[in-house]
PDB file of C-alpha atoms and ligand atoms in Angstrom:
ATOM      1  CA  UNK A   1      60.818 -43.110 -37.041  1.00 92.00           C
ATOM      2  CA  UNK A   2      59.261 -40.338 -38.865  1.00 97.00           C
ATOM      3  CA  UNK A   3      56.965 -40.201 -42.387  1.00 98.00           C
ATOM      4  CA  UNK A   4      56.896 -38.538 -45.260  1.00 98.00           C
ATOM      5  CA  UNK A   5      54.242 -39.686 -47.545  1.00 98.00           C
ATOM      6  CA  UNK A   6      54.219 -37.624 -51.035  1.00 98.00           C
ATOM      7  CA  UNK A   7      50.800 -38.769 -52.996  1.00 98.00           C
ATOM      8  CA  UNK A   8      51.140 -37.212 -56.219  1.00 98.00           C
ATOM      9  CA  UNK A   9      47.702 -38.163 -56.895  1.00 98.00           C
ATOM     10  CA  UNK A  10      46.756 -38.064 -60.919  1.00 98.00           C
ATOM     11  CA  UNK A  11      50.220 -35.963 -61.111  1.00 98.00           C
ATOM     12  CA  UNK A  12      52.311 -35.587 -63.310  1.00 98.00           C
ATOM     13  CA  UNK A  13      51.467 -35.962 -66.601  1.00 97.00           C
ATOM     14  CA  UNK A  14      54.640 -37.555 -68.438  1.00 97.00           C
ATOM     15  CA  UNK A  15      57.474 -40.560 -66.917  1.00 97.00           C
ATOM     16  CA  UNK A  16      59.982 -38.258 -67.767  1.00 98.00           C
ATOM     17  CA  UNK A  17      58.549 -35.368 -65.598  1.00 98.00           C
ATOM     18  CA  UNK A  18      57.848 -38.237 -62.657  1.00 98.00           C
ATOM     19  CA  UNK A  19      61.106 -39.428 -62.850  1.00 98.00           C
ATOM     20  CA  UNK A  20      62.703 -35.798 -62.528  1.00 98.00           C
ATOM     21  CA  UNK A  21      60.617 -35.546 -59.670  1.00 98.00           C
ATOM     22  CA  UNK A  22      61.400 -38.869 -58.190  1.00 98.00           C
ATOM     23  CA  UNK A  23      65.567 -38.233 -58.996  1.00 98.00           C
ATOM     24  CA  UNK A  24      64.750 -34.356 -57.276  1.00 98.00           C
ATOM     25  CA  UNK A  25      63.516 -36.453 -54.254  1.00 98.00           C
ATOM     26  CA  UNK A  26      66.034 -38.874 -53.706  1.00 98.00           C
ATOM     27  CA  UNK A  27      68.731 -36.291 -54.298  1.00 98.00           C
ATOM     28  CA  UNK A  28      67.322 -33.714 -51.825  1.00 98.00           C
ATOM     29  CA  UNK A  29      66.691 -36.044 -48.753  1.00 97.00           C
ATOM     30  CA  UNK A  30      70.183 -37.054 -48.585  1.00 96.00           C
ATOM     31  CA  UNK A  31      71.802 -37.139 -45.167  1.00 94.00           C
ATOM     32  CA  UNK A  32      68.552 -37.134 -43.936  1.00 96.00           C
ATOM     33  CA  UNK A  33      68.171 -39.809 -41.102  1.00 95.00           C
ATOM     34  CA  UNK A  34      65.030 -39.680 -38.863  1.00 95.00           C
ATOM     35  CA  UNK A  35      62.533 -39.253 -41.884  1.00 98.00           C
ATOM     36  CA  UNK A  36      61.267 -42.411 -44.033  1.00 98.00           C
ATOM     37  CA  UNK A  37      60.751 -40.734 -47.300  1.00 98.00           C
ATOM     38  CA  UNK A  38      58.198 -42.479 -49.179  1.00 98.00           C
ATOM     39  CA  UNK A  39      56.973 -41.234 -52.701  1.00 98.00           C
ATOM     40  CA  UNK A  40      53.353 -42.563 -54.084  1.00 98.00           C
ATOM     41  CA  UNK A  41      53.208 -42.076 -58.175  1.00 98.00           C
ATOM     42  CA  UNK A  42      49.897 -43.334 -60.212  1.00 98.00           C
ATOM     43  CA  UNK A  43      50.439 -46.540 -61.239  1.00 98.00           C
ATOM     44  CA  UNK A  44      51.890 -46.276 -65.189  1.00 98.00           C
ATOM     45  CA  UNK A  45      55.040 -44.375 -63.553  1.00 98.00           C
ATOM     46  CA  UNK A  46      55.763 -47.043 -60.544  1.00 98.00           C
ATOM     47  CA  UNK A  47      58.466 -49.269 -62.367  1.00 98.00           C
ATOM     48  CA  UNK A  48      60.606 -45.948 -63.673  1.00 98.00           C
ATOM     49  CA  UNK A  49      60.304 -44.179 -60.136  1.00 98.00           C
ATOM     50  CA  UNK A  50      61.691 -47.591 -58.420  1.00 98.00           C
ATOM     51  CA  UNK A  51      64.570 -47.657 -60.680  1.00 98.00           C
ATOM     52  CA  UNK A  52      65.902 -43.940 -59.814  1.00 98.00           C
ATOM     53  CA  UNK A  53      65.409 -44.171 -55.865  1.00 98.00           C
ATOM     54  CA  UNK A  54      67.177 -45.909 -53.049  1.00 97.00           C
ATOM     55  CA  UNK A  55      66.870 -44.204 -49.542  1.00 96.00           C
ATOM     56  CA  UNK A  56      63.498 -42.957 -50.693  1.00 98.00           C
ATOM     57  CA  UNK A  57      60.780 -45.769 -50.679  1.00 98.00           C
ATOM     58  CA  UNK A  58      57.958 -46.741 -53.308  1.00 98.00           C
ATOM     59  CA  UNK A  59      54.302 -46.204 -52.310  1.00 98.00           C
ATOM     60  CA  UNK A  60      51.033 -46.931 -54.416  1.00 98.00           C
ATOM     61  CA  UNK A  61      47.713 -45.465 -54.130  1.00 98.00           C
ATOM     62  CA  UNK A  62      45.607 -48.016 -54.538  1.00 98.00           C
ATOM     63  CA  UNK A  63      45.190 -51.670 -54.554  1.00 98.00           C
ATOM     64  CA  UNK A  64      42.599 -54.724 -55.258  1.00 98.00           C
ATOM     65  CA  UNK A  65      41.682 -57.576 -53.481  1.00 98.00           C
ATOM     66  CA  UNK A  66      42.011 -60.355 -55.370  1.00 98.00           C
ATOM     67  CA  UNK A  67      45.188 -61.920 -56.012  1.00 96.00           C
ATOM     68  CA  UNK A  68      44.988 -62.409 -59.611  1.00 96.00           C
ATOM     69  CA  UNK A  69      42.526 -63.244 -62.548  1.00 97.00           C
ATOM     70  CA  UNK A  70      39.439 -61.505 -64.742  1.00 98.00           C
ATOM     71  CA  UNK A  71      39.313 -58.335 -62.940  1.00 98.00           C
ATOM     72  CA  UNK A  72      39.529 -56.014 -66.155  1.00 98.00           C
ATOM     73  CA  UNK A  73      41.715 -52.613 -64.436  1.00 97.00           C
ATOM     74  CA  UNK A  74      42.809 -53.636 -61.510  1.00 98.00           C
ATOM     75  CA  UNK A  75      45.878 -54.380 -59.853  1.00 98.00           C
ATOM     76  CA  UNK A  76      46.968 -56.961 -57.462  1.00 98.00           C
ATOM     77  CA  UNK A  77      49.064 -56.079 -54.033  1.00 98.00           C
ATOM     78  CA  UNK A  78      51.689 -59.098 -55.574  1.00 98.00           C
ATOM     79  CA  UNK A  79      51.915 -57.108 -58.722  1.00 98.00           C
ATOM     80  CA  UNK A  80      52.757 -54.068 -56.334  1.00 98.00           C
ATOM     81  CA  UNK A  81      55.343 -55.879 -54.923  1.00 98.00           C
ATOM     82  CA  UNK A  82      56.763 -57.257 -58.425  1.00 98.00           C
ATOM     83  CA  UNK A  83      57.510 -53.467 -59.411  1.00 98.00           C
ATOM     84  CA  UNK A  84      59.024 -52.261 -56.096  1.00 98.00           C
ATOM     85  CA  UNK A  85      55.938 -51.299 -53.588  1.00 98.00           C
ATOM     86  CA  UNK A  86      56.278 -51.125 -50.566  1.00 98.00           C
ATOM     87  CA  UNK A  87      53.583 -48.798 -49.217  1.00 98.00           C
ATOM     88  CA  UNK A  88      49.707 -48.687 -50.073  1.00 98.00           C
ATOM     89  CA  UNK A  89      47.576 -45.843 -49.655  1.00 98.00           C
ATOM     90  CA  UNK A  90      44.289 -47.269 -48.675  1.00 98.00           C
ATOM     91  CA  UNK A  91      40.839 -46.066 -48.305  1.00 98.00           C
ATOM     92  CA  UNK A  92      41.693 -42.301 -49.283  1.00 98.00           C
ATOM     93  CA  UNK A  93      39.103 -40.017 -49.510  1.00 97.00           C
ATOM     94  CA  UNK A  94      38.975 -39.172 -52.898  1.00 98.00           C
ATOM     95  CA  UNK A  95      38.380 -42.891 -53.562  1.00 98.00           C
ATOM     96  CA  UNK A  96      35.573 -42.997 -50.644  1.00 97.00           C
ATOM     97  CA  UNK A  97      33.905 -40.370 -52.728  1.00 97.00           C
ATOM     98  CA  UNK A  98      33.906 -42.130 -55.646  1.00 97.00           C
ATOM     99  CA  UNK A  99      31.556 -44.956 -53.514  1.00 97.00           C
ATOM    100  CA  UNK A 100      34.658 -46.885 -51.884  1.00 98.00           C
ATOM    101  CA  UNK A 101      32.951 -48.435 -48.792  1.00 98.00           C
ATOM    102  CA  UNK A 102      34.784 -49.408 -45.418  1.00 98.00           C
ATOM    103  CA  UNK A 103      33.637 -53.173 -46.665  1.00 98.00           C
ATOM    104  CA  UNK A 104      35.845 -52.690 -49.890  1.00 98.00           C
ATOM    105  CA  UNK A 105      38.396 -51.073 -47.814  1.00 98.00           C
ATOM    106  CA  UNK A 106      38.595 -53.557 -45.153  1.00 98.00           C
ATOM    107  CA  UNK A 107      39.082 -56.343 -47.943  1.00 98.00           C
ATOM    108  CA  UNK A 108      42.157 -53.763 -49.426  1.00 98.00           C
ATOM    109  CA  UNK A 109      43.362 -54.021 -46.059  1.00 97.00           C
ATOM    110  CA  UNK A 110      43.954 -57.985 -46.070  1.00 96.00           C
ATOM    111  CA  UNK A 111      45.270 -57.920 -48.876  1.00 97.00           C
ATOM    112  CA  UNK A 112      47.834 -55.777 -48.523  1.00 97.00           C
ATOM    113  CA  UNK A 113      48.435 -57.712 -45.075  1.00 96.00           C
ATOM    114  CA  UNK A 114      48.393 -61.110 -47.168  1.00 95.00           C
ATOM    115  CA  UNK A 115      51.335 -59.641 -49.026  1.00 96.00           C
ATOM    116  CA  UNK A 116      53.396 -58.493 -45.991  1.00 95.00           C
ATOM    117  CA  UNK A 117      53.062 -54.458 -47.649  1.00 97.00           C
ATOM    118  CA  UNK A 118      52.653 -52.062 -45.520  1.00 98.00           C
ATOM    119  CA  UNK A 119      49.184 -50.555 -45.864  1.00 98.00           C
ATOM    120  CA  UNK A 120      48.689 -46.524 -45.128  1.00 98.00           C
ATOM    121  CA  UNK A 121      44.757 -46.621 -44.254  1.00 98.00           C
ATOM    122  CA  UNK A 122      43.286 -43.219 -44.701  1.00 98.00           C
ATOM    123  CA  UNK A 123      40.497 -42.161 -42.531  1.00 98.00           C
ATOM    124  CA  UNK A 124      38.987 -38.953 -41.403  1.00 98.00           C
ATOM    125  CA  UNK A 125      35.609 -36.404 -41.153  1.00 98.00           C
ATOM    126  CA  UNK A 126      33.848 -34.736 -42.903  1.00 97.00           C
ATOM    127  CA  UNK A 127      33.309 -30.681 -42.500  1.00 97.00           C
ATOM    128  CA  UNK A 128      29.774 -31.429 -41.420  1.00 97.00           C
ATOM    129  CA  UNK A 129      30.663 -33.908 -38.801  1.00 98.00           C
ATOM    130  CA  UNK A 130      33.674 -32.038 -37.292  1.00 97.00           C
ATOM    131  CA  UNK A 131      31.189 -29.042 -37.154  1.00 97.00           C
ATOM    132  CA  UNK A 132      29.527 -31.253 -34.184  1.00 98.00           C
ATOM    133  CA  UNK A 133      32.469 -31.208 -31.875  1.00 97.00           C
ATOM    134  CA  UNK A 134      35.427 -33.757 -31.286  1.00 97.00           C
ATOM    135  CA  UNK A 135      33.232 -36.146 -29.918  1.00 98.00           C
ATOM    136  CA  UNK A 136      31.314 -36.467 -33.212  1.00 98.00           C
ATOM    137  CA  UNK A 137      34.572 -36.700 -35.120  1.00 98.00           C
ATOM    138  CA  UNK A 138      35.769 -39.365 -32.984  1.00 98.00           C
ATOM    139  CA  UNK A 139      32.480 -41.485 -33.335  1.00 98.00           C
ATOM    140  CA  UNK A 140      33.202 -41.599 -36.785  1.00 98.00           C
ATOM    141  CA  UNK A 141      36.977 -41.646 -37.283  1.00 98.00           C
ATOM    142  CA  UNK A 142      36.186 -44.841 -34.527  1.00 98.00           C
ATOM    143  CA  UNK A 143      33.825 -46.280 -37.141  1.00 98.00           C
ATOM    144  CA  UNK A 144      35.837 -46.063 -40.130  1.00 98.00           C
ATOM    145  CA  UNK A 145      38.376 -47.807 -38.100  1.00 98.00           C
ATOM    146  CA  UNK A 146      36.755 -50.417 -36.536  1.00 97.00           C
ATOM    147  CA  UNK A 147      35.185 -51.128 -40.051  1.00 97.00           C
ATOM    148  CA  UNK A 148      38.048 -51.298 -42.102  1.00 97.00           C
ATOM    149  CA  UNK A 149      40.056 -53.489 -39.670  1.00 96.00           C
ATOM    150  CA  UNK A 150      37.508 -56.131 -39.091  1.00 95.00           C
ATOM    151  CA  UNK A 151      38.986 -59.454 -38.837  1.00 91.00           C
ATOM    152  CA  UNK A 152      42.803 -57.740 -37.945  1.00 89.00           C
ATOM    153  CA  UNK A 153      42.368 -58.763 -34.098  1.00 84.00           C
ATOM    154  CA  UNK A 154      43.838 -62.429 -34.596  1.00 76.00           C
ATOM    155  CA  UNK A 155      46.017 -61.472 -37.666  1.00 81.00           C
ATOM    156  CA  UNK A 156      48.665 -64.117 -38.372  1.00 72.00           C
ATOM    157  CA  UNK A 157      51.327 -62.517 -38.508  1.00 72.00           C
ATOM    158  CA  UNK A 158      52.706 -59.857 -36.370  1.00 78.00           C
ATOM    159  CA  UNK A 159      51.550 -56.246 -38.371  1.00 87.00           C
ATOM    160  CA  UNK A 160      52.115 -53.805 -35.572  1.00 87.00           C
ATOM    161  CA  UNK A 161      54.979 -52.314 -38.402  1.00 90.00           C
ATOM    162  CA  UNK A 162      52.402 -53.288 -41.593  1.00 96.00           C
ATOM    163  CA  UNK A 163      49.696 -50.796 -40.919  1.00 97.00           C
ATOM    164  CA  UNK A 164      50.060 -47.041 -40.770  1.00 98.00           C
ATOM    165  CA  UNK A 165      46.993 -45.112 -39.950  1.00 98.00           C
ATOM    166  CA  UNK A 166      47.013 -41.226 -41.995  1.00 98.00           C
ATOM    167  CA  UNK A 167      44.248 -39.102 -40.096  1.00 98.00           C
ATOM    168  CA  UNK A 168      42.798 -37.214 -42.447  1.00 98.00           C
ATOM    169  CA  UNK A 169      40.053 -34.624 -41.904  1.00 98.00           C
ATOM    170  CA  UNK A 170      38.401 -34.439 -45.567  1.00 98.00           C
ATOM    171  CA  UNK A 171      37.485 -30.733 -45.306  1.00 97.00           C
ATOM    172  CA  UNK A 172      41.134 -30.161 -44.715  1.00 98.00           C
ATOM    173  CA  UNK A 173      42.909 -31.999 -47.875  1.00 97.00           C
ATOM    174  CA  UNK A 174      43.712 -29.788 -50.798  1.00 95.00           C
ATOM    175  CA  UNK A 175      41.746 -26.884 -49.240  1.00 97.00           C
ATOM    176  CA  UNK A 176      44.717 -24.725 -47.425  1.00 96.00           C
ATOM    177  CA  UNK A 177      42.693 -24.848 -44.329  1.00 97.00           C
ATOM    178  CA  UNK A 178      44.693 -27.399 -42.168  1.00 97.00           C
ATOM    179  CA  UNK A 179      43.355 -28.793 -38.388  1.00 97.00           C
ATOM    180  CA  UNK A 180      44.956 -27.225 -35.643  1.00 98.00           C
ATOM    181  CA  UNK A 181      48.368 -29.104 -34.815  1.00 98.00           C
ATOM    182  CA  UNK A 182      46.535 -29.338 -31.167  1.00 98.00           C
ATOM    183  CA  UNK A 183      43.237 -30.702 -32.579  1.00 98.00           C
ATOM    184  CA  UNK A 184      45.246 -33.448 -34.992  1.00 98.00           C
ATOM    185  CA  UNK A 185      46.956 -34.559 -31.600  1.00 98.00           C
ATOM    186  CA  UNK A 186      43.694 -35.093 -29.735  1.00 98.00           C
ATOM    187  CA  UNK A 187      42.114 -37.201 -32.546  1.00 98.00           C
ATOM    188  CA  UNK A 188      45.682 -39.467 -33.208  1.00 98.00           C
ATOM    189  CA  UNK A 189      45.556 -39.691 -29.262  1.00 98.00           C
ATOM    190  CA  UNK A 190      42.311 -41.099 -29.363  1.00 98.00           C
ATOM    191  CA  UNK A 191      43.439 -43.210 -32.513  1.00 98.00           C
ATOM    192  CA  UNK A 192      46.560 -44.916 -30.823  1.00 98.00           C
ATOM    193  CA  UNK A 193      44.498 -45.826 -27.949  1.00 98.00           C
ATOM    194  CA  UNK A 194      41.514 -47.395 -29.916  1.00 97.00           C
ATOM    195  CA  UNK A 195      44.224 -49.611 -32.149  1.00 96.00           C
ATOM    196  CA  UNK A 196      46.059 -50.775 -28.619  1.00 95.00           C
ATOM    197  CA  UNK A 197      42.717 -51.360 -26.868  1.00 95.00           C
ATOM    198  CA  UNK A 198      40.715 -53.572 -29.890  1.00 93.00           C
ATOM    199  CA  UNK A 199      43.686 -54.708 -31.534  1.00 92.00           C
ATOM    200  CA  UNK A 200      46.710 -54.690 -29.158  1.00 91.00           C
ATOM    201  CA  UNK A 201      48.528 -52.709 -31.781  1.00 93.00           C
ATOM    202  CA  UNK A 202      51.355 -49.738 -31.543  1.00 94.00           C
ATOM    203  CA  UNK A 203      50.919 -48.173 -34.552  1.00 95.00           C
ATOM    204  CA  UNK A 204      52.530 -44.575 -36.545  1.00 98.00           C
ATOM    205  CA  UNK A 205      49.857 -42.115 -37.028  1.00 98.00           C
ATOM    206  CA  UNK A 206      50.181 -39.668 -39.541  1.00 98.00           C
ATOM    207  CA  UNK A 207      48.393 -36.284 -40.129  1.00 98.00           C
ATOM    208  CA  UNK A 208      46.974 -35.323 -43.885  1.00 98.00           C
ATOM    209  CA  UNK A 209      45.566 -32.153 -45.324  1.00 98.00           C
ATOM    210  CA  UNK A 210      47.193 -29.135 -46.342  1.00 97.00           C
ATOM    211  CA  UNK A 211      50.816 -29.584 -44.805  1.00 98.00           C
ATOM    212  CA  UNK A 212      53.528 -27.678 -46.185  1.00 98.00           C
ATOM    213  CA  UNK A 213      57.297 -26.419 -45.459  1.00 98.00           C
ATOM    214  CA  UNK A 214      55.762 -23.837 -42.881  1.00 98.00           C
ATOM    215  CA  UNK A 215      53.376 -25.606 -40.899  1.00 98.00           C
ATOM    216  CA  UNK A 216      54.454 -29.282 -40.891  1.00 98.00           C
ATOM    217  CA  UNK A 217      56.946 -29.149 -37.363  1.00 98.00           C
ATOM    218  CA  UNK A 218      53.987 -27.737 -35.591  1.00 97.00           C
ATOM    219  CA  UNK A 219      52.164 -31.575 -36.531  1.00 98.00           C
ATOM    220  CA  UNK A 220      55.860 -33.227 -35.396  1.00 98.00           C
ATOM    221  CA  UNK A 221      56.401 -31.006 -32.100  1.00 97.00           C
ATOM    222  CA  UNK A 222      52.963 -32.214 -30.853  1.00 97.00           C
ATOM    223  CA  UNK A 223      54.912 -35.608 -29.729  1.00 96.00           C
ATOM    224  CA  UNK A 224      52.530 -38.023 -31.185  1.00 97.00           C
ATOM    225  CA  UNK A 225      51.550 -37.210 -34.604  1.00 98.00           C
ATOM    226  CA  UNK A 226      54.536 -38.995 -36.564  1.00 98.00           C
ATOM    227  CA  UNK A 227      55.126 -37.406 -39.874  1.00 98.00           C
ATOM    228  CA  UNK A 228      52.015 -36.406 -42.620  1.00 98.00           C
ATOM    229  CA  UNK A 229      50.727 -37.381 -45.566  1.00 98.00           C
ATOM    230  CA  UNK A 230      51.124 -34.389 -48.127  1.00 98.00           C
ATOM    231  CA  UNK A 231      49.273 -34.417 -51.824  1.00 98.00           C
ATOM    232  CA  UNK A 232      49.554 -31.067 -53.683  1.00 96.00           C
ATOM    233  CA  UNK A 233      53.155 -30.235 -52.362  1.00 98.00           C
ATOM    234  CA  UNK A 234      54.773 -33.606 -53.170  1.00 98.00           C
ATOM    235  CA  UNK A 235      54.428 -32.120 -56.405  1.00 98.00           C
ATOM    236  CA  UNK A 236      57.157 -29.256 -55.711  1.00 98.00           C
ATOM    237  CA  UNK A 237      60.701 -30.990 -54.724  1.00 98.00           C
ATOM    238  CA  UNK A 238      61.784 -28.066 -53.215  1.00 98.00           C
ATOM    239  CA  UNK A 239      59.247 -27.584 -50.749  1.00 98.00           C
ATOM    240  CA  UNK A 240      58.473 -31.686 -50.446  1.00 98.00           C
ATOM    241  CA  UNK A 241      62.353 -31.689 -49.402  1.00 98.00           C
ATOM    242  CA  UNK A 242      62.284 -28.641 -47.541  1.00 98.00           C
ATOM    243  CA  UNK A 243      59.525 -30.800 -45.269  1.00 98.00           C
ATOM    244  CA  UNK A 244      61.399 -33.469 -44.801  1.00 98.00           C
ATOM    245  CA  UNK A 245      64.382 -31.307 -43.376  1.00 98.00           C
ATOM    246  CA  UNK A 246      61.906 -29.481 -41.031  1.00 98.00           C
ATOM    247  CA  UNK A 247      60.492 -33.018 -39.789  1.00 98.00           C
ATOM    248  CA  UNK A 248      63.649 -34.182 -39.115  1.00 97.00           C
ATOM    249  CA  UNK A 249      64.491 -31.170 -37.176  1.00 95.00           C
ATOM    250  CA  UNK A 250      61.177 -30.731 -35.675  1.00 96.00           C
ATOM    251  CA  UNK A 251      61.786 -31.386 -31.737  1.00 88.00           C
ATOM    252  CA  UNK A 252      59.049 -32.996 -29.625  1.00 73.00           C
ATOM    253  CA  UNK A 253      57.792 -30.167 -27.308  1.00 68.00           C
ATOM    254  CA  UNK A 254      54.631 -32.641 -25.148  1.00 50.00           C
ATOM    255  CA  UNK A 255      54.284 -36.114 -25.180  1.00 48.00           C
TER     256      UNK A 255
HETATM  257  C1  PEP B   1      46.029 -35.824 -49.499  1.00 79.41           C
HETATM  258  O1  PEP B   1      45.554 -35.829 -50.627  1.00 79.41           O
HETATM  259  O2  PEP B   1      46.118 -36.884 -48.826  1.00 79.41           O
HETATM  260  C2  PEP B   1      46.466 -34.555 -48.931  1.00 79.41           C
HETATM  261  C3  PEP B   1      46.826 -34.496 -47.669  1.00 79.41           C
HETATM  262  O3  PEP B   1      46.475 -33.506 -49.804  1.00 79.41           O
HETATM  263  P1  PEP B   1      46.998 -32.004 -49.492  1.00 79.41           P
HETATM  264  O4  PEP B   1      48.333 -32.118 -48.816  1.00 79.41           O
HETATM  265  O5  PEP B   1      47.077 -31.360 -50.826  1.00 79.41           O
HETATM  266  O6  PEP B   1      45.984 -31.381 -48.603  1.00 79.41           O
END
């Protein structure tokens, strides 16, 4: 299966205009079979998106910990679930520069786990580190992982379908200045073989930062980069839709 992740971020600014949005969505993926379409509102809109979609799936883009109780804000992975949730965004990088730590992540992580949602962990380099060479990013991307998944070795449950894992370079999100289709491959290469050799898991990788309509087969064709994470063109149903046609058309050129 392929993903397409829409995170619409702090976007937009009434229900009405996210449940256009949402309808636009749902309408335009239609007939469209090899693409999970998931859509990721801010939190106020989640209950009327869920009521106008059915093929396309509900994300959120955060999560706490706890399951319930004084926690003034926050919101519980069961109350996710209560309004239609499936997916979580976790660990994005906005919210890891506002002082979210792979500790806090990692305990987003369970959580999400405890609730049998299916988390999308974000992780990724900075400009300065990527600067260093591939080796540098890996070190870190190999961190963040490790890190965040502490304690996911002996899991449960089964979660090889529960986690998705969105590589995504900081310097490229929002910036128009996406990694190399060839580069993104090398570093989710290097990502499904760390998550099969610590944690005996198959897992999708994703690719995030500065997709669009035009580039996003080039991530697909690679043959192991398995759909994107998009943030400023979820926003435009024409183009989000004209991605997920292009993804589902997009035909594996190297494995
Ligand atoms: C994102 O915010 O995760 C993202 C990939 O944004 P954009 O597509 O705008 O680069």
């Amino acid at each position: 299966m392929r993903y397409l992740i829409g995170n619409w971020k702090m976007n937009p600014e009434s229900d009405e205009k996210a449940v256009e949005l949402a309808r636009s969505v749902e309408q335009g993926v239609a007939g469209i079979e090899k693409v999970t379409t998931i859509v990721v509102p801010p939190y106020p809109f989640l209950g009327a998106v869920h009521a106008v979609l059915d093929r396309t799936l509900l994300g959120a883009q955060d999560v706490f910990w706890e399951e319930s109780g004084a926690y003034t804000g926050e919101v519980s992975a069961h109350e996710l679930r209560e309004v239609g949730v499936r997916y979580v965004i976790i660990g994005h990088s906005e919210r890891r520069a506002m002082g979210e730590s792979n500790v806090v992540v990692n305990k987003k992580l369970r959580a999400v786990l405890e609730e049998e949602l299916i988390a999308v962990l974000c992780v990724g380099e900075s400009k300065e580190i990527r600067v260093k060479g591939t080796t540098a990013a890996q070190a870190f991307v190999k961190q963040q992982l490790e890190d965040s998944m502490k304690g996911i070795k002996n899991w449960k449950s089964g979660i090889e379908d529960n986690v998705i894992i969105a590589y995504e370079p900081v310097w490229a999100i929002g910036t128009g200045e996406e990694d190399d289709p060839q580069d993104a491959a090398t570093m989710t290469r290097f990502i499904k073989q760390l998550l099969v050799t610590n944690y005996g898991l198959r897992v999708a990788v994703l690719y995030g930062g500065s997709t669009d309509a035009a580039n996003v087969a080039g991530y697909i064709e690679t043959g192991i980069i398995d759909g994107v994470l998009v943030g400023g063109v979820s926003l435009k149903a024409d183009e989000f839709i004209a991605m997920a046609r292009n993804i589902e058309r997009a035909r594996e050129v190297e494995k």
